[in-house]
mmCIF file of C-alpha atoms in Angstrom:
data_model
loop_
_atom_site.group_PDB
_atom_site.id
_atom_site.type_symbol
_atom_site.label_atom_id
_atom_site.label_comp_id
_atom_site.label_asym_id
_atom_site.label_seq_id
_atom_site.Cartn_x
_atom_site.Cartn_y
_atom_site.Cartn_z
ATOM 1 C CA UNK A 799 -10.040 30.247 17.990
ATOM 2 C CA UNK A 800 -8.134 32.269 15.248
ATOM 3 C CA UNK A 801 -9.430 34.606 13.575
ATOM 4 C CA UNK A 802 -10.927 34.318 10.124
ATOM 5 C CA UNK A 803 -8.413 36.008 7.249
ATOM 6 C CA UNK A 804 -7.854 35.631 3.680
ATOM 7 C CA UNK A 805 -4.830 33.984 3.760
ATOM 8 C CA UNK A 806 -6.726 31.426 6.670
ATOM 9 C CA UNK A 807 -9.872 30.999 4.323
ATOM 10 C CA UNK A 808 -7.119 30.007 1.347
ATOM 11 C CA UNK A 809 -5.395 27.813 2.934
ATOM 12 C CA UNK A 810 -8.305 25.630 4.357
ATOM 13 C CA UNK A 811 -9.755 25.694 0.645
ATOM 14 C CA UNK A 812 -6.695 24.276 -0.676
ATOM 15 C CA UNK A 813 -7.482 21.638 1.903
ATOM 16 C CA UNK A 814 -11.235 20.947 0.729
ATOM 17 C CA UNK A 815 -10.152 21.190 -2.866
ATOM 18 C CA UNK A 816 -7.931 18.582 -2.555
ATOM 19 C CA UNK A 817 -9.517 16.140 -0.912
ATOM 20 C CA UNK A 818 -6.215 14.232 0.346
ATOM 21 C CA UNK A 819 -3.171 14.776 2.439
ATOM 22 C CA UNK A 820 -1.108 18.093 1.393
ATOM 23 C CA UNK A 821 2.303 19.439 1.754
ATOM 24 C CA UNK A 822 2.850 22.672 3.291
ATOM 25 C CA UNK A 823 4.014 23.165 -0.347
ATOM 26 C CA UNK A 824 1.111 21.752 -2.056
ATOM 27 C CA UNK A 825 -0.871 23.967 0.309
ATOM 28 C CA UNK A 826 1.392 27.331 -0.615
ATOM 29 C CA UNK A 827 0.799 25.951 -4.430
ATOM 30 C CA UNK A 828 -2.677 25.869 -4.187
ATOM 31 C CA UNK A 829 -3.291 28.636 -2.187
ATOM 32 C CA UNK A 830 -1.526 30.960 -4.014
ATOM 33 C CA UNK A 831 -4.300 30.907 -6.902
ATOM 34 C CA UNK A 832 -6.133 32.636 -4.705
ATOM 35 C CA UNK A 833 -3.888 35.073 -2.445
ATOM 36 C CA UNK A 834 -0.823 35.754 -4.535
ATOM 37 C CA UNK A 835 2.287 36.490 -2.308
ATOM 38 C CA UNK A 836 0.985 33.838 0.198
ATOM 39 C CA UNK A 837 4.359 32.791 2.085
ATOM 40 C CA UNK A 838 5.335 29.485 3.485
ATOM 41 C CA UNK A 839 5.739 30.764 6.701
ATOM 42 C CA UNK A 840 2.020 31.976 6.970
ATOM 43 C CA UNK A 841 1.653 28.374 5.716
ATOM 44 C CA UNK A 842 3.169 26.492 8.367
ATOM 45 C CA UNK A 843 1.617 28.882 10.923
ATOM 46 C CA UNK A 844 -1.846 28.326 9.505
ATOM 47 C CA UNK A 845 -1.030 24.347 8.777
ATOM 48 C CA UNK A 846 0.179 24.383 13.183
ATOM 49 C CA UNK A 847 -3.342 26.111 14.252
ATOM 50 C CA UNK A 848 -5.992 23.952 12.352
ATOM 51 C CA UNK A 849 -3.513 21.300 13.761
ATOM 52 C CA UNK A 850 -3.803 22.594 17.272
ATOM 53 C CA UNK A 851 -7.768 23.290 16.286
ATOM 54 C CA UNK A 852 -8.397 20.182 15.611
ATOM 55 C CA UNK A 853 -9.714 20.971 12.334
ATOM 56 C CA UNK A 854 -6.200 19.122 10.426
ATOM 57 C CA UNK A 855 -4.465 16.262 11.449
ATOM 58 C CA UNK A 856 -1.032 14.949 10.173
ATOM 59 C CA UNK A 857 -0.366 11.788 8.050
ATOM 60 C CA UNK A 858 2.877 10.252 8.779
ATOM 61 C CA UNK A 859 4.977 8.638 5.757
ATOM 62 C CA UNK A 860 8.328 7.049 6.768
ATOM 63 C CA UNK A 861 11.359 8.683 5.841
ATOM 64 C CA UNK A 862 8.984 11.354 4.464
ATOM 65 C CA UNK A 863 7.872 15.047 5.674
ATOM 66 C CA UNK A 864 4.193 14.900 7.210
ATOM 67 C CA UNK A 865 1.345 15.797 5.061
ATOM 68 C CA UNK A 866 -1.520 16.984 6.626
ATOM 69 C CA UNK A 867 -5.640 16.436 5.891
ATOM 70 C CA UNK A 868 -8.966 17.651 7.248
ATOM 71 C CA UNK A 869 -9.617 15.632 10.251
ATOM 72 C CA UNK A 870 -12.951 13.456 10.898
ATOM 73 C CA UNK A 871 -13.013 11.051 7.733
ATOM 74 C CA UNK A 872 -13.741 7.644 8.449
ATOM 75 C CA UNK A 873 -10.908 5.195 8.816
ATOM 76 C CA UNK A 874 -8.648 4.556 5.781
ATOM 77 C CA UNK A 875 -5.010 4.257 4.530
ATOM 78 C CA UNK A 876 -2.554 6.416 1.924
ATOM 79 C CA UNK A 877 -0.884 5.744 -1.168
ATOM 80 C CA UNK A 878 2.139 7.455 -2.039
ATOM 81 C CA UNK A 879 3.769 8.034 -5.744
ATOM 82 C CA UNK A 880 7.274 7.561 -5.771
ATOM 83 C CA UNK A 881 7.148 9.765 -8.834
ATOM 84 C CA UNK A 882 5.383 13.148 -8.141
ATOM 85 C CA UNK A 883 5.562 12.365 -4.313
ATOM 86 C CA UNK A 884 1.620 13.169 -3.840
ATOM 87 C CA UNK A 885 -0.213 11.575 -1.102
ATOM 88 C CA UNK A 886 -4.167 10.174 -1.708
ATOM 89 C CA UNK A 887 -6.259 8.577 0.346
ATOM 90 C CA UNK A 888 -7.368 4.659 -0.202
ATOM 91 C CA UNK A 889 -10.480 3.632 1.400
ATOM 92 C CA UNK A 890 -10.578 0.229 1.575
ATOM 93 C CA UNK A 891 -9.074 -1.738 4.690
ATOM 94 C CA UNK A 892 -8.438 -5.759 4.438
ATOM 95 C CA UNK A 893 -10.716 -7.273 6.418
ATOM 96 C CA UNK A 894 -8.042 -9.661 7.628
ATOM 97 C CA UNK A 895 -5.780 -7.207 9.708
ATOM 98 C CA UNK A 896 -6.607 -8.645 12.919
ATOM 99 C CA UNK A 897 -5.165 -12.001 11.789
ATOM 100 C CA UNK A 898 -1.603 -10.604 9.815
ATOM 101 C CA UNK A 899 0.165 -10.897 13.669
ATOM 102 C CA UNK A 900 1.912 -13.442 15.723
ATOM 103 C CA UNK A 901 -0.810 -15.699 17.963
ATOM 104 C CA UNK A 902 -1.433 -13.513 21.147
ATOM 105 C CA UNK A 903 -0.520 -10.627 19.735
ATOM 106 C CA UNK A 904 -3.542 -7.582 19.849
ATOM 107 C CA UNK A 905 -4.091 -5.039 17.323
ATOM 108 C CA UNK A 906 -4.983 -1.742 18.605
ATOM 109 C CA UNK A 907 -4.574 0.189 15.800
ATOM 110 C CA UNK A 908 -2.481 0.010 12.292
ATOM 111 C CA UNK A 909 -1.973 1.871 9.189
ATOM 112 C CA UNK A 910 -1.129 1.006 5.228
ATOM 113 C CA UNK A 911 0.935 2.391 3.647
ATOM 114 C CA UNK A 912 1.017 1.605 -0.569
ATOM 115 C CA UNK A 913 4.180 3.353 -2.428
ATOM 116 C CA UNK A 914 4.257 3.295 -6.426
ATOM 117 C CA UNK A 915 3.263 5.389 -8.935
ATOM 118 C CA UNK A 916 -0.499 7.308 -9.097
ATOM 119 C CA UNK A 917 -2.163 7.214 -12.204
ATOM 120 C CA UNK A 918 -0.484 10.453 -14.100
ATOM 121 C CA UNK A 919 2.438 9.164 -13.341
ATOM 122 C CA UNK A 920 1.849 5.832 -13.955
ATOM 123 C CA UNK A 921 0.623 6.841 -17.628
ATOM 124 C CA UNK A 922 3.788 9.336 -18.552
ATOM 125 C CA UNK A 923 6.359 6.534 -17.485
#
């Protein structure tokens, strides 16, 4: 278990704020508000423990840098915006999944990905 520091306590707020996947840059953005002179490097370090913790887990995008949300929600899929590259969550799940594969196949798992633009973006275009 780390140790509870500013910089720690930040960085997890950014997190809860949010309430989606971050960037370590979104993170440092955030973050920031609250401890000026935050680094990216204290970032990624922090990001790698709550990670390792248990507390964060990674969302992979193809072709895309992993963002990274509080672990434990309920099962769900992303959205990214082409535009402003942000990642937010989508909670609904087609019902259907089980059935998109070839006959025989198994699901075990699966993910969604949607890609367009998010509603600021989507407005400003």
């Amino acid at each position: 278990m780390q140790r509870k520091t500013q910089q720690r306590t930040a960085i997890r707020k950014a997190f809860e704020e949010a309430d989606r996947p971050l960037s370590p840059q979104e993170v440092l953005d955030s973050a920031q508000d609250e401890m000026p002179g935050l680094g990216i490097a204290t970032v990624y370090r922090n990001i790698r423990s709550l990670v390792e913790e248990g507390w964060l887990h990674s969302v992979g995008l193809p072709g895309a840098p992993d963002r990274y949300e509080v672990a434990g929600k309920h099962h769900h899929h992303h959205f990214h915006c082409r535009c402003c590259d942000a990642v937010f969550e989508v909670e609904a799940c087609p019902d259907d999944v089980d059935t998109l594969p070839p006959k025989g196949f198994e699901v075990e798992s699966h993910e969604i990905i949607f890609y367009g633009l998010c509603s600021t973006c989507a407005t400003h275009a």
